[in-house]
CSV table of C-alpha atoms and ligand atoms in Angstrom, one decimal:
chain,number,residue,atom,x,y,z
A,1,UNK,CA,-15.6,3.2,10.4
A,2,UNK,CA,-14.2,3.8,14.0
A,3,UNK,CA,-11.1,0.9,13.4
A,4,UNK,CA,-10.3,2.8,10.5
A,5,UNK,CA,-10.0,6.3,12.6
A,6,UNK,CA,-8.0,4.5,15.0
A,7,UNK,CA,-5.9,2.4,12.1
A,8,UNK,CA,-5.3,6.3,10.8
A,9,UNK,CA,-4.5,7.3,13.9
A,10,UNK,CA,-2.2,4.8,15.1
A,11,UNK,CA,0.2,5.0,11.8
A,12,UNK,CA,0.2,7.8,12.4
A,13,UNK,CA,1.1,8.2,15.5
A,14,UNK,CA,3.5,6.2,15.0
A,15,UNK,CA,5.2,8.0,11.7
A,16,UNK,CA,6.0,10.5,14.5
A,17,UNK,CA,7.7,8.3,16.7
A,18,UNK,CA,5.0,8.4,19.5
A,19,UNK,CA,3.7,4.5,21.1
A,20,UNK,CA,1.0,2.9,18.8
A,21,UNK,CA,-2.4,3.6,19.8
A,22,UNK,CA,-2.9,-1.0,21.7
A,23,UNK,CA,-5.5,-3.1,19.9
A,24,UNK,CA,-8.3,-3.6,22.6
A,25,UNK,CA,-8.9,-6.7,24.4
A,26,UNK,CA,-12.8,-6.4,23.3
A,27,UNK,CA,-13.5,-3.8,21.0
A,28,UNK,CA,-16.9,-3.1,22.5
A,29,UNK,CA,-16.3,-2.0,25.5
A,30,UNK,CA,-13.3,-0.2,24.1
A,31,UNK,CA,-15.5,1.2,22.0
A,32,UNK,CA,-18.0,1.9,25.2
A,33,UNK,CA,-14.2,3.8,26.6
A,34,UNK,CA,-13.7,5.8,23.8
A,35,UNK,CA,-17.0,7.1,24.4
A,36,UNK,CA,-16.8,8.7,27.4
A,37,UNK,CA,-17.0,12.3,27.7
A,38,UNK,CA,-14.3,15.1,28.8
A,39,UNK,CA,-16.9,17.7,27.7
A,40,UNK,CA,-19.8,16.2,29.5
A,41,UNK,CA,-18.5,15.6,32.3
A,42,UNK,CA,-17.6,19.3,32.6
A,43,UNK,CA,-20.6,20.0,32.2
A,44,UNK,CA,-22.7,18.3,34.6
A,45,UNK,CA,-20.3,18.8,37.4
A,46,UNK,CA,-20.8,22.9,36.3
A,47,UNK,CA,-24.7,22.5,35.6
A,48,UNK,CA,-24.6,20.5,39.5
A,49,UNK,CA,-22.3,23.6,41.1
A,50,UNK,CA,-24.7,26.1,39.9
A,51,UNK,CA,-28.1,24.8,42.0
A,52,UNK,CA,-25.9,26.9,44.7
A,53,UNK,CA,-26.4,24.1,47.5
A,54,UNK,CA,-27.6,20.6,47.1
A,55,UNK,CA,-27.7,19.6,50.8
A,56,UNK,CA,-29.6,17.2,52.0
A,57,UNK,CA,-31.6,19.4,53.6
A,58,UNK,CA,-31.9,22.3,51.2
A,59,UNK,CA,-35.2,24.1,49.5
A,60,UNK,CA,-37.3,21.2,47.3
A,61,UNK,CA,-39.5,23.6,45.9
A,62,UNK,CA,-37.7,26.1,44.2
A,63,UNK,CA,-37.6,25.8,40.5
A,64,UNK,CA,-33.4,26.2,40.5
A,65,UNK,CA,-31.9,26.4,43.9
A,66,UNK,CA,-31.5,23.4,46.4
A,67,UNK,CA,-31.6,19.8,46.7
A,68,UNK,CA,-35.1,19.5,44.9
A,69,UNK,CA,-34.0,21.2,41.8
A,70,UNK,CA,-30.9,19.4,41.2
A,71,UNK,CA,-32.9,15.8,40.8
A,72,UNK,CA,-35.2,16.9,38.8
A,73,UNK,CA,-32.5,17.6,36.7
A,74,UNK,CA,-30.6,15.1,36.6
A,75,UNK,CA,-33.8,12.8,36.0
A,76,UNK,CA,-34.4,14.9,33.3
A,77,UNK,CA,-31.0,14.2,32.2
A,78,UNK,CA,-31.3,10.5,32.5
A,79,UNK,CA,-34.8,11.0,30.6
A,80,UNK,CA,-32.5,12.6,27.3
A,81,UNK,CA,-30.2,10.0,27.5
A,82,UNK,CA,-33.2,7.0,27.7
A,83,UNK,CA,-34.7,9.0,24.9
A,84,UNK,CA,-31.5,9.2,22.7
A,85,UNK,CA,-31.1,5.6,23.1
A,86,UNK,CA,-34.7,4.1,22.5
A,87,UNK,CA,-35.9,4.0,25.6
A,88,UNK,CA,-33.7,1.8,27.3
A,89,UNK,CA,-33.2,2.9,30.5
A,90,UNK,CA,-35.7,2.4,33.1
A,91,UNK,CA,-35.4,6.3,35.1
A,92,UNK,CA,-37.1,6.6,38.3
A,93,UNK,CA,-37.2,8.3,41.8
A,94,UNK,CA,-36.4,6.3,44.9
A,95,UNK,CA,-38.2,8.0,48.0
A,96,UNK,CA,-38.4,7.5,51.8
A,97,UNK,CA,-39.2,9.6,54.4
A,98,UNK,CA,-35.6,9.5,57.1
A,99,UNK,CA,-36.6,9.1,60.4
A,100,UNK,CA,-34.5,12.0,62.9
A,101,UNK,CA,-31.3,10.8,63.2
A,102,UNK,CA,-28.5,13.3,64.5
A,103,UNK,CA,-27.9,15.5,61.5
A,104,UNK,CA,-31.6,15.0,60.0
A,105,UNK,CA,-34.0,16.8,62.9
A,106,UNK,CA,-37.0,16.2,61.6
A,107,UNK,CA,-38.1,13.1,59.2
A,108,UNK,CA,-37.2,14.5,55.5
A,109,UNK,CA,-38.1,13.1,52.6
A,110,UNK,CA,-34.7,11.3,50.7
A,111,UNK,CA,-34.8,11.0,46.7
A,112,UNK,CA,-32.2,8.8,45.1
A,113,UNK,CA,-32.2,9.6,40.8
A,114,UNK,CA,-31.5,5.8,40.0
A,115,UNK,CA,-31.5,4.7,36.1
A,116,UNK,CA,-31.5,1.1,35.4
A,117,UNK,CA,-30.6,-0.6,32.2
A,118,UNK,CA,-31.6,-4.0,32.1
A,119,UNK,CA,-29.8,-6.7,30.9
A,120,UNK,CA,-30.4,-9.4,28.7
A,121,UNK,CA,-30.6,-12.1,31.4
A,122,UNK,CA,-33.7,-12.1,33.5
A,123,UNK,CA,-35.1,-14.1,36.3
A,124,UNK,CA,-32.8,-16.2,38.4
A,125,UNK,CA,-30.0,-15.6,36.0
A,126,UNK,CA,-30.0,-11.7,36.4
A,127,UNK,CA,-27.2,-9.9,37.9
A,128,UNK,CA,-26.9,-6.9,39.0
A,129,UNK,CA,-24.1,-4.1,39.4
A,130,UNK,CA,-24.3,-0.6,40.6
A,131,UNK,CA,-22.3,2.1,40.1
A,132,UNK,CA,-23.2,5.6,42.4
A,133,UNK,CA,-22.4,9.0,43.4
A,134,UNK,CA,-23.9,11.4,46.1
A,135,UNK,CA,-25.2,14.4,44.1
A,136,UNK,CA,-26.3,16.1,47.7
A,137,UNK,CA,-23.4,18.1,49.3
A,138,UNK,CA,-22.4,20.2,52.3
A,139,UNK,CA,-20.4,23.1,53.7
A,140,UNK,CA,-18.8,23.4,57.2
A,141,UNK,CA,-21.6,23.1,59.2
A,142,UNK,CA,-23.2,19.7,58.6
A,143,UNK,CA,-26.5,21.3,59.5
A,144,UNK,CA,-25.8,24.2,56.9
A,145,UNK,CA,-28.6,24.1,53.9
A,146,UNK,CA,-28.6,27.7,53.0
A,147,UNK,CA,-24.8,28.8,52.0
A,148,UNK,CA,-23.6,28.2,49.0
A,149,UNK,CA,-21.8,24.9,48.9
A,150,UNK,CA,-20.7,24.1,45.3
A,151,UNK,CA,-20.0,20.3,45.6
A,152,UNK,CA,-17.7,20.3,42.6
A,153,UNK,CA,-14.9,17.7,43.4
A,154,UNK,CA,-17.7,16.3,46.3
A,155,UNK,CA,-19.4,15.3,45.0
A,156,UNK,CA,-20.3,16.2,41.4
A,157,UNK,CA,-17.7,14.7,40.1
A,158,UNK,CA,-18.8,11.5,40.7
A,159,UNK,CA,-22.2,11.8,40.2
A,160,UNK,CA,-20.9,13.1,36.6
A,161,UNK,CA,-19.3,9.7,36.0
A,162,UNK,CA,-22.0,7.6,37.4
A,163,UNK,CA,-24.3,10.3,34.6
A,164,UNK,CA,-21.8,10.0,31.5
A,165,UNK,CA,-22.0,6.3,32.1
A,166,UNK,CA,-25.5,5.9,32.2
A,167,UNK,CA,-25.6,8.0,28.4
A,168,UNK,CA,-22.7,5.8,27.1
A,169,UNK,CA,-23.8,2.3,28.1
A,170,UNK,CA,-27.4,2.6,27.3
A,171,UNK,CA,-26.8,2.8,23.7
A,172,UNK,CA,-25.8,-1.2,24.0
A,173,UNK,CA,-26.6,-4.6,25.2
A,174,UNK,CA,-25.3,-6.1,28.2
A,175,UNK,CA,-25.9,-9.9,30.1
A,176,UNK,CA,-26.3,-8.6,33.3
A,177,UNK,CA,-28.4,-5.8,34.8
A,178,UNK,CA,-26.6,-1.6,35.9
A,179,UNK,CA,-28.5,0.1,38.0
A,180,UNK,CA,-26.2,3.9,37.5
A,181,UNK,CA,-28.0,6.2,41.1
A,182,UNK,CA,-27.5,9.5,42.0
A,183,UNK,CA,-27.8,8.9,45.6
A,184,UNK,CA,-29.0,11.8,48.3
A,185,UNK,CA,-28.2,12.2,52.1
A,186,UNK,CA,-24.7,10.4,52.1
A,187,UNK,CA,-23.0,13.8,54.2
A,188,UNK,CA,-26.2,13.2,56.9
A,189,UNK,CA,-24.9,9.5,57.5
A,190,UNK,CA,-24.8,7.7,53.6
A,191,UNK,CA,-28.8,7.8,54.3
A,192,UNK,CA,-29.9,7.1,50.8
A,193,UNK,CA,-28.0,4.4,50.0
A,194,UNK,CA,-28.4,2.4,52.9
A,195,UNK,CA,-32.1,3.6,51.4
A,196,UNK,CA,-31.8,1.8,48.9
A,197,UNK,CA,-29.6,-1.6,49.0
A,198,UNK,CA,-32.0,-2.5,52.5
A,199,UNK,CA,-34.7,-2.3,49.7
A,200,UNK,CA,-33.0,-4.1,47.2
A,201,UNK,CA,-32.1,-6.9,49.4
A,202,UNK,CA,-35.5,-7.3,51.0
A,203,UNK,CA,-36.5,-7.9,47.4
A,204,UNK,CA,-33.7,-10.3,46.9
A,205,UNK,CA,-31.8,-8.7,44.5
A,206,UNK,CA,-29.1,-10.4,42.9
A,207,UNK,CA,-26.2,-7.3,43.4
A,208,UNK,CA,-22.5,-9.1,41.8
A,209,UNK,CA,-20.6,-5.9,42.8
A,210,UNK,CA,-21.4,-2.4,43.5
A,211,UNK,CA,-18.9,1.3,43.0
A,212,UNK,CA,-18.7,4.2,44.9
A,213,UNK,CA,-17.2,6.9,43.1
A,214,UNK,CA,-16.9,9.8,45.8
A,215,UNK,CA,-13.9,12.6,45.2
A,216,UNK,CA,-13.0,11.7,42.0
A,217,UNK,CA,-11.6,14.8,40.4
A,218,UNK,CA,-8.8,16.6,42.1
A,219,UNK,CA,-5.1,16.3,41.2
A,220,UNK,CA,-3.6,19.0,43.8
A,221,UNK,CA,-3.0,17.1,46.7
A,222,UNK,CA,-2.9,18.8,50.0
A,223,UNK,CA,0.1,17.4,50.7
A,224,UNK,CA,1.3,19.5,47.5
A,225,UNK,CA,1.7,16.3,45.5
A,226,UNK,CA,0.0,16.9,42.0
A,227,UNK,CA,-0.8,13.6,40.5
A,228,UNK,CA,-2.9,12.8,38.0
A,229,UNK,CA,-1.8,9.2,36.7
A,230,UNK,CA,-3.3,7.4,39.8
A,231,UNK,CA,-6.8,6.8,41.6
A,232,UNK,CA,-7.3,4.8,44.4
A,233,UNK,CA,-10.0,1.7,45.3
A,234,UNK,CA,-11.1,0.6,48.4
A,235,UNK,CA,-12.1,-2.8,49.5
A,236,UNK,CA,-12.3,-4.5,52.7
A,237,UNK,CA,-10.9,-7.7,53.9
A,238,UNK,CA,-12.4,-8.9,56.1
A,239,UNK,CA,-16.3,-7.8,56.5
A,240,UNK,CA,-17.5,-7.3,60.5
A,241,UNK,CA,-20.1,-9.7,60.0
A,242,UNK,CA,-18.5,-12.5,59.2
A,243,UNK,CA,-19.3,-15.7,61.4
A,244,UNK,CA,-17.2,-17.7,63.5
A,245,UNK,CA,-17.5,-20.3,61.0
A,246,UNK,CA,-16.5,-18.1,57.8
A,247,UNK,CA,-13.7,-16.0,60.3
A,248,UNK,CA,-12.4,-19.7,61.1
A,249,UNK,CA,-12.0,-20.5,57.3
A,250,UNK,CA,-10.5,-17.3,56.5
A,251,UNK,CA,-8.1,-17.7,58.9
A,252,UNK,CA,-6.9,-21.7,57.9
A,253,UNK,CA,-6.9,-20.9,54.6
A,254,UNK,CA,-5.0,-17.1,54.8
A,255,UNK,CA,-8.1,-15.9,52.8
A,256,UNK,CA,-7.7,-12.4,54.5
A,257,UNK,CA,-6.9,-10.7,50.7
A,258,UNK,CA,-9.9,-12.9,49.4
A,259,UNK,CA,-12.7,-10.9,49.8
A,260,UNK,CA,-15.1,-11.4,47.8
A,261,UNK,CA,-15.1,-6.8,47.9
A,262,UNK,CA,-10.8,-7.7,47.3
A,263,UNK,CA,-11.5,-9.7,44.2
A,264,UNK,CA,-13.6,-7.0,42.8
A,265,UNK,CA,-10.7,-4.8,43.7
A,266,UNK,CA,-8.6,-7.0,42.2
A,267,UNK,CA,-10.7,-7.1,38.9
A,268,UNK,CA,-10.4,-3.6,38.5
A,269,UNK,CA,-6.5,-3.8,38.7
A,270,UNK,CA,-6.4,-5.9,36.5
A,271,UNK,CA,-9.2,-4.9,33.2
A,272,UNK,CA,-8.5,-1.4,34.0
A,273,UNK,CA,-5.0,-1.0,32.3
A,274,UNK,CA,-6.2,-3.0,29.2
A,275,UNK,CA,-7.9,-0.2,28.6
A,276,UNK,CA,-6.8,3.1,30.1
A,277,UNK,CA,-3.0,4.0,29.9
A,278,UNK,CA,-1.0,6.0,31.9
A,279,UNK,CA,-3.2,5.5,34.3
A,280,UNK,CA,-2.9,3.2,37.9
A,281,UNK,CA,-5.2,1.6,40.2
A,282,UNK,CA,-3.4,1.6,43.9
A,283,UNK,CA,-5.2,-1.5,45.9
A,284,UNK,CA,-6.2,-0.1,49.0
A,285,UNK,CA,-6.9,-2.5,51.7
A,286,UNK,CA,-8.9,-0.6,53.4
A,287,UNK,CA,-12.8,-0.3,53.6
A,288,UNK,CA,-12.3,3.4,53.5
A,289,UNK,CA,-9.8,5.9,54.6
A,290,UNK,CA,-9.7,7.5,58.1
A,291,UNK,CA,-12.9,9.0,59.9
A,292,UNK,CA,-14.4,9.0,56.9
A,293,UNK,CA,-17.4,7.2,55.0
A,294,UNK,CA,-19.1,6.0,51.7
A,295,UNK,CA,-22.2,4.5,50.3
A,296,UNK,CA,-20.0,1.4,49.6
A,297,UNK,CA,-20.3,0.9,53.0
A,298,UNK,CA,-24.3,-0.1,53.4
A,299,UNK,CA,-23.7,-2.5,50.6
A,300,UNK,CA,-20.6,-4.0,52.1
A,301,UNK,CA,-23.1,-4.7,56.1
A,302,UNK,CA,-25.7,-6.1,53.6
A,303,UNK,CA,-22.9,-8.8,52.4
A,304,UNK,CA,-23.0,-7.7,48.6
A,305,UNK,CA,-19.2,-6.7,46.9
A,306,UNK,CA,-18.7,-3.3,47.0
A,307,UNK,CA,-15.6,-0.9,46.4
A,308,UNK,CA,-15.1,3.0,47.0
A,309,UNK,CA,-13.2,4.8,43.6
A,310,UNK,CA,-11.7,7.9,45.3
A,311,UNK,CA,-8.7,10.6,43.7
A,312,UNK,CA,-5.1,9.7,44.7
A,313,UNK,CA,-4.2,12.8,46.7
A,314,UNK,CA,-7.0,14.4,48.6
A,315,UNK,CA,-7.0,18.5,49.6
A,316,UNK,CA,-9.1,19.3,52.6
A,317,UNK,CA,-8.8,23.1,52.1
A,318,UNK,CA,-11.3,22.3,49.2
A,319,UNK,CA,-14.2,19.5,50.7
A,320,UNK,CA,-16.4,20.1,53.9
A,321,UNK,CA,-15.9,23.8,53.9
A,322,UNK,CA,-17.4,26.8,53.3
A,323,UNK,CA,-16.9,28.9,50.3
A,324,UNK,CA,-14.2,32.1,51.9
A,325,UNK,CA,-11.0,33.2,51.4
A,326,UNK,CA,-8.9,33.2,54.8
A,327,UNK,CA,-5.2,34.6,55.3
A,328,UNK,CA,-4.9,34.7,51.3
A,329,UNK,CA,-6.1,30.7,51.1
A,330,UNK,CA,-9.4,29.7,48.6
A,331,UNK,CA,-11.4,27.8,50.7
A,332,UNK,CA,-14.6,25.3,49.5
A,333,UNK,CA,-15.7,22.9,47.0
A,334,UNK,CA,-15.2,24.7,43.8
A,335,UNK,CA,-15.4,23.5,39.7
A,336,UNK,CA,-12.2,25.5,39.4
A,337,UNK,CA,-10.7,23.1,41.6
A,338,UNK,CA,-12.0,19.9,39.1
A,339,UNK,CA,-9.5,18.3,36.7
A,340,UNK,CA,-11.8,17.3,34.4
A,341,UNK,CA,-9.4,14.9,32.4
A,342,UNK,CA,-8.8,13.5,35.4
A,343,UNK,CA,-12.5,12.9,36.4
A,344,UNK,CA,-12.7,11.1,32.9
A,345,UNK,CA,-9.7,8.9,33.2
A,346,UNK,CA,-12.0,7.8,36.4
A,347,UNK,CA,-14.9,7.2,34.6
A,348,UNK,CA,-13.5,5.4,31.6
A,349,UNK,CA,-11.9,2.7,34.7
A,350,UNK,CA,-15.8,2.8,35.7
A,351,UNK,CA,-17.1,1.9,32.3
A,352,UNK,CA,-14.1,-1.1,31.6
A,353,UNK,CA,-14.9,-2.5,34.6
A,354,UNK,CA,-18.6,-2.4,34.4
A,355,UNK,CA,-18.9,-3.6,30.7
A,356,UNK,CA,-16.7,-6.2,31.0
A,357,UNK,CA,-18.6,-7.7,33.8
A,358,UNK,CA,-22.0,-7.2,32.7
A,359,UNK,CA,-20.3,-8.8,29.0
A,360,UNK,CA,-18.8,-11.8,31.3
A,361,UNK,CA,-19.9,-15.1,32.4
A,362,UNK,CA,-20.3,-15.1,35.8
A,363,UNK,CA,-18.2,-16.4,38.0
A,364,UNK,CA,-18.1,-20.0,39.1
A,365,UNK,CA,-19.8,-21.2,42.2
A,366,UNK,CA,-18.9,-24.4,44.7
A,367,UNK,CA,-15.3,-23.7,44.1
A,368,UNK,CA,-13.1,-25.6,46.2
A,369,UNK,CA,-9.0,-26.7,47.2
A,370,UNK,CA,-8.9,-29.7,47.6
A,371,UNK,CA,-7.2,-30.5,50.9
A,372,UNK,CA,-8.3,-34.7,51.7
A,373,UNK,CA,-4.8,-35.5,51.2
A,374,UNK,CA,-0.4,-34.7,51.2
A,375,UNK,CA,0.6,-33.8,48.0
A,376,UNK,CA,2.9,-31.5,46.5
A,377,UNK,CA,0.2,-30.4,43.3
A,378,UNK,CA,-3.2,-28.7,44.0
A,379,UNK,CA,-6.9,-29.8,43.1
A,380,UNK,CA,-9.0,-27.3,42.8
A,381,UNK,CA,-13.3,-28.2,41.8
A,382,UNK,CA,-16.1,-26.1,40.9
A,383,UNK,CA,-20.0,-25.8,39.2
A,384,UNK,CA,-21.2,-23.3,36.9
A,385,UNK,CA,-24.5,-22.6,37.3
A,386,UNK,CA,-24.7,-19.7,34.0
A,387,UNK,CA,-27.5,-19.8,31.2
A,388,UNK,CA,-24.9,-21.5,29.4
A,389,UNK,CA,-21.3,-23.1,29.3
A,390,UNK,CA,-18.4,-20.8,29.2
A,391,UNK,CA,-15.4,-21.0,27.0
A,392,UNK,CA,-12.8,-21.9,29.4
A,393,UNK,CA,-11.6,-21.0,33.1
A,394,UNK,CA,-8.8,-19.6,34.3
A,395,UNK,CA,-7.1,-20.8,37.1
A,396,UNK,CA,-5.3,-18.2,38.7
A,397,UNK,CA,-2.1,-18.2,41.1
A,398,UNK,CA,-0.7,-16.0,42.8
A,399,UNK,CA,2.4,-16.1,45.7
A,400,UNK,CA,0.7,-15.3,49.6
A,401,UNK,CA,2.3,-11.8,49.1
A,402,UNK,CA,1.5,-10.8,46.3
A,403,UNK,CA,-1.8,-8.5,45.3
A,404,UNK,CA,-2.2,-9.8,41.9
A,405,UNK,CA,-2.8,-13.2,40.1
A,406,UNK,CA,0.9,-14.0,38.2
A,407,UNK,CA,-0.2,-16.5,36.6
A,408,UNK,CA,-3.4,-17.3,35.0
A,409,UNK,CA,-3.6,-21.0,33.4
A,410,UNK,CA,-6.3,-21.4,30.8
A,411,UNK,CA,-8.3,-24.7,30.7
A,412,UNK,CA,-11.2,-25.2,28.6
A,413,UNK,CA,-14.8,-26.1,29.6
A,414,UNK,CA,-14.5,-29.6,27.5
A,415,UNK,CA,-11.2,-30.3,29.4
A,416,UNK,CA,-12.3,-29.0,32.5
A,417,UNK,CA,-15.5,-31.3,32.6
A,418,UNK,CA,-16.0,-33.8,35.5
A,419,UNK,CA,-19.9,-34.6,34.6
A,420,UNK,CA,-22.6,-32.5,34.2
A,421,UNK,CA,-22.2,-28.7,35.2
A,422,UNK,CA,-18.6,-30.1,38.2
A,423,UNK,CA,-14.9,-29.3,36.5
A,424,UNK,CA,-12.2,-30.6,37.9
A,425,UNK,CA,-8.7,-29.1,37.7
A,426,UNK,CA,-5.4,-30.6,39.3
A,427,UNK,CA,-2.5,-27.6,38.8
A,428,UNK,CA,0.5,-30.4,38.8
A,429,UNK,CA,3.9,-29.4,40.9
A,430,UNK,CA,2.6,-26.4,42.5
A,431,UNK,CA,2.2,-27.1,46.0
A,432,UNK,CA,-1.7,-25.5,47.9
A,433,UNK,CA,0.6,-24.5,50.8
A,434,UNK,CA,2.4,-21.9,48.9
A,435,UNK,CA,-0.3,-20.3,47.2
A,436,UNK,CA,-3.7,-18.5,46.3
A,437,UNK,CA,-5.5,-20.2,44.0
A,438,UNK,CA,-8.5,-18.5,42.5
A,439,UNK,CA,-11.3,-19.4,39.5
A,440,UNK,CA,-12.1,-17.0,36.9
A,441,UNK,CA,-15.2,-18.1,34.0
A,442,UNK,CA,-14.3,-17.1,30.8
A,443,UNK,CA,-16.5,-16.1,27.8
A,444,UNK,CA,-17.0,-16.9,24.1
A,445,UNK,CA,-16.1,-12.8,23.7
A,446,UNK,CA,-12.9,-13.6,25.7
A,447,UNK,CA,-14.4,-11.3,28.9
A,448,UNK,CA,-13.9,-13.4,31.9
A,449,UNK,CA,-15.6,-12.7,35.5
A,450,UNK,CA,-14.5,-11.4,38.6
A,451,UNK,CA,-12.5,-14.6,40.5
A,452,UNK,CA,-14.2,-16.9,43.3
A,453,UNK,CA,-12.3,-18.1,45.9
A,454,UNK,CA,-12.3,-21.8,47.1
A,455,UNK,CA,-13.0,-23.0,50.0
A,456,UNK,CA,-11.7,-26.0,51.9
A,457,UNK,CA,-13.0,-29.3,50.9
A,458,UNK,CA,-12.4,-33.1,50.9
B,1,ZN,ZN1,-18.5,12.7,49.7
């Protein structure tokens, strides 16, 4: 049915001379991307703005105003999505008492609203991907919990992305588990996300990737640039928590640009254009913007691959500001400054990436690049401990100065196998001295994992 509509649409478009709708590399991922609804995203942002303020220290008992009313509404929405999908989402409040700290004067209950879509793989094979937006808001004074604080862009847009993905994706089955989180306390110091990440870490949760969507709705930059065709993905290069040994290895291999978070960003950059056209992902090689932070940082601090999605050109008049007019200029984070088509494109990028990751096989493990002798070839070795063997692997190659993989060589599992779960491939005539290498696992469905960066081995 859907295919027919697409076919007719592409015939119509080609008959009037517009570029054809291209076929998606994976039909289910494409279907999910197509189901993301701009109307729903607009409805969610408008509803969140209507709570007057969602400041973390605001009223928690009022039925219509404050952060308590907001989180109860988000929880009900998640429940509705789950019911419509046959109860497949596990919806819960993640509650804790935050100790007094610079932006929280007295012990305060912080509540994240979390919807989990369990994957088919459980136990030690379970992989978890996390997507978040923060539903708390702020105005000029970070301690002002009473004033009108619409937080339409920061971060009702990110919250709407997360909720819309939960609605659409809960109708599908994935290998991996996906956690959809609306978190609180971001503006008070990343408090909600940090506690959730810490609890997950203590439980030994196998988090393989985390994306925070924060400020993903404005196209009118304060620099007067209007751009609805690009978004940014921030990723850290070297973890400040890397051990001395890890640092020595990073320096020796030129691996400063190949951290797990950077590989996740590169995956976004590779997958997104296969599903979303006229919308570019700009990789920013930095953990976050200057003077600012986001909910991916507590995950980075615990060693998880985690990245941030943000609009291309921010407008500081419309963030963290009291709603007011001053010398004819409107300040405040108002919904009229949100471009919902733009936010929907960001949601589509999230959907393509998360669905691909959750349907793809896990990446190889113990990847190594053979440095036992001087030669003009490059030999890679790796192991695979997924539940079933993948179809094959991509050997990824790029120049040391290139941002993205420039060449990918497919090798079937049988051709790469050495013995049980151990694989090897030699790229003839390509010197390990001059290129960066990586390995991806490829499933029978054609979807591939994130890239692993090989360690030098003898
Ligand atoms: Zn924010």
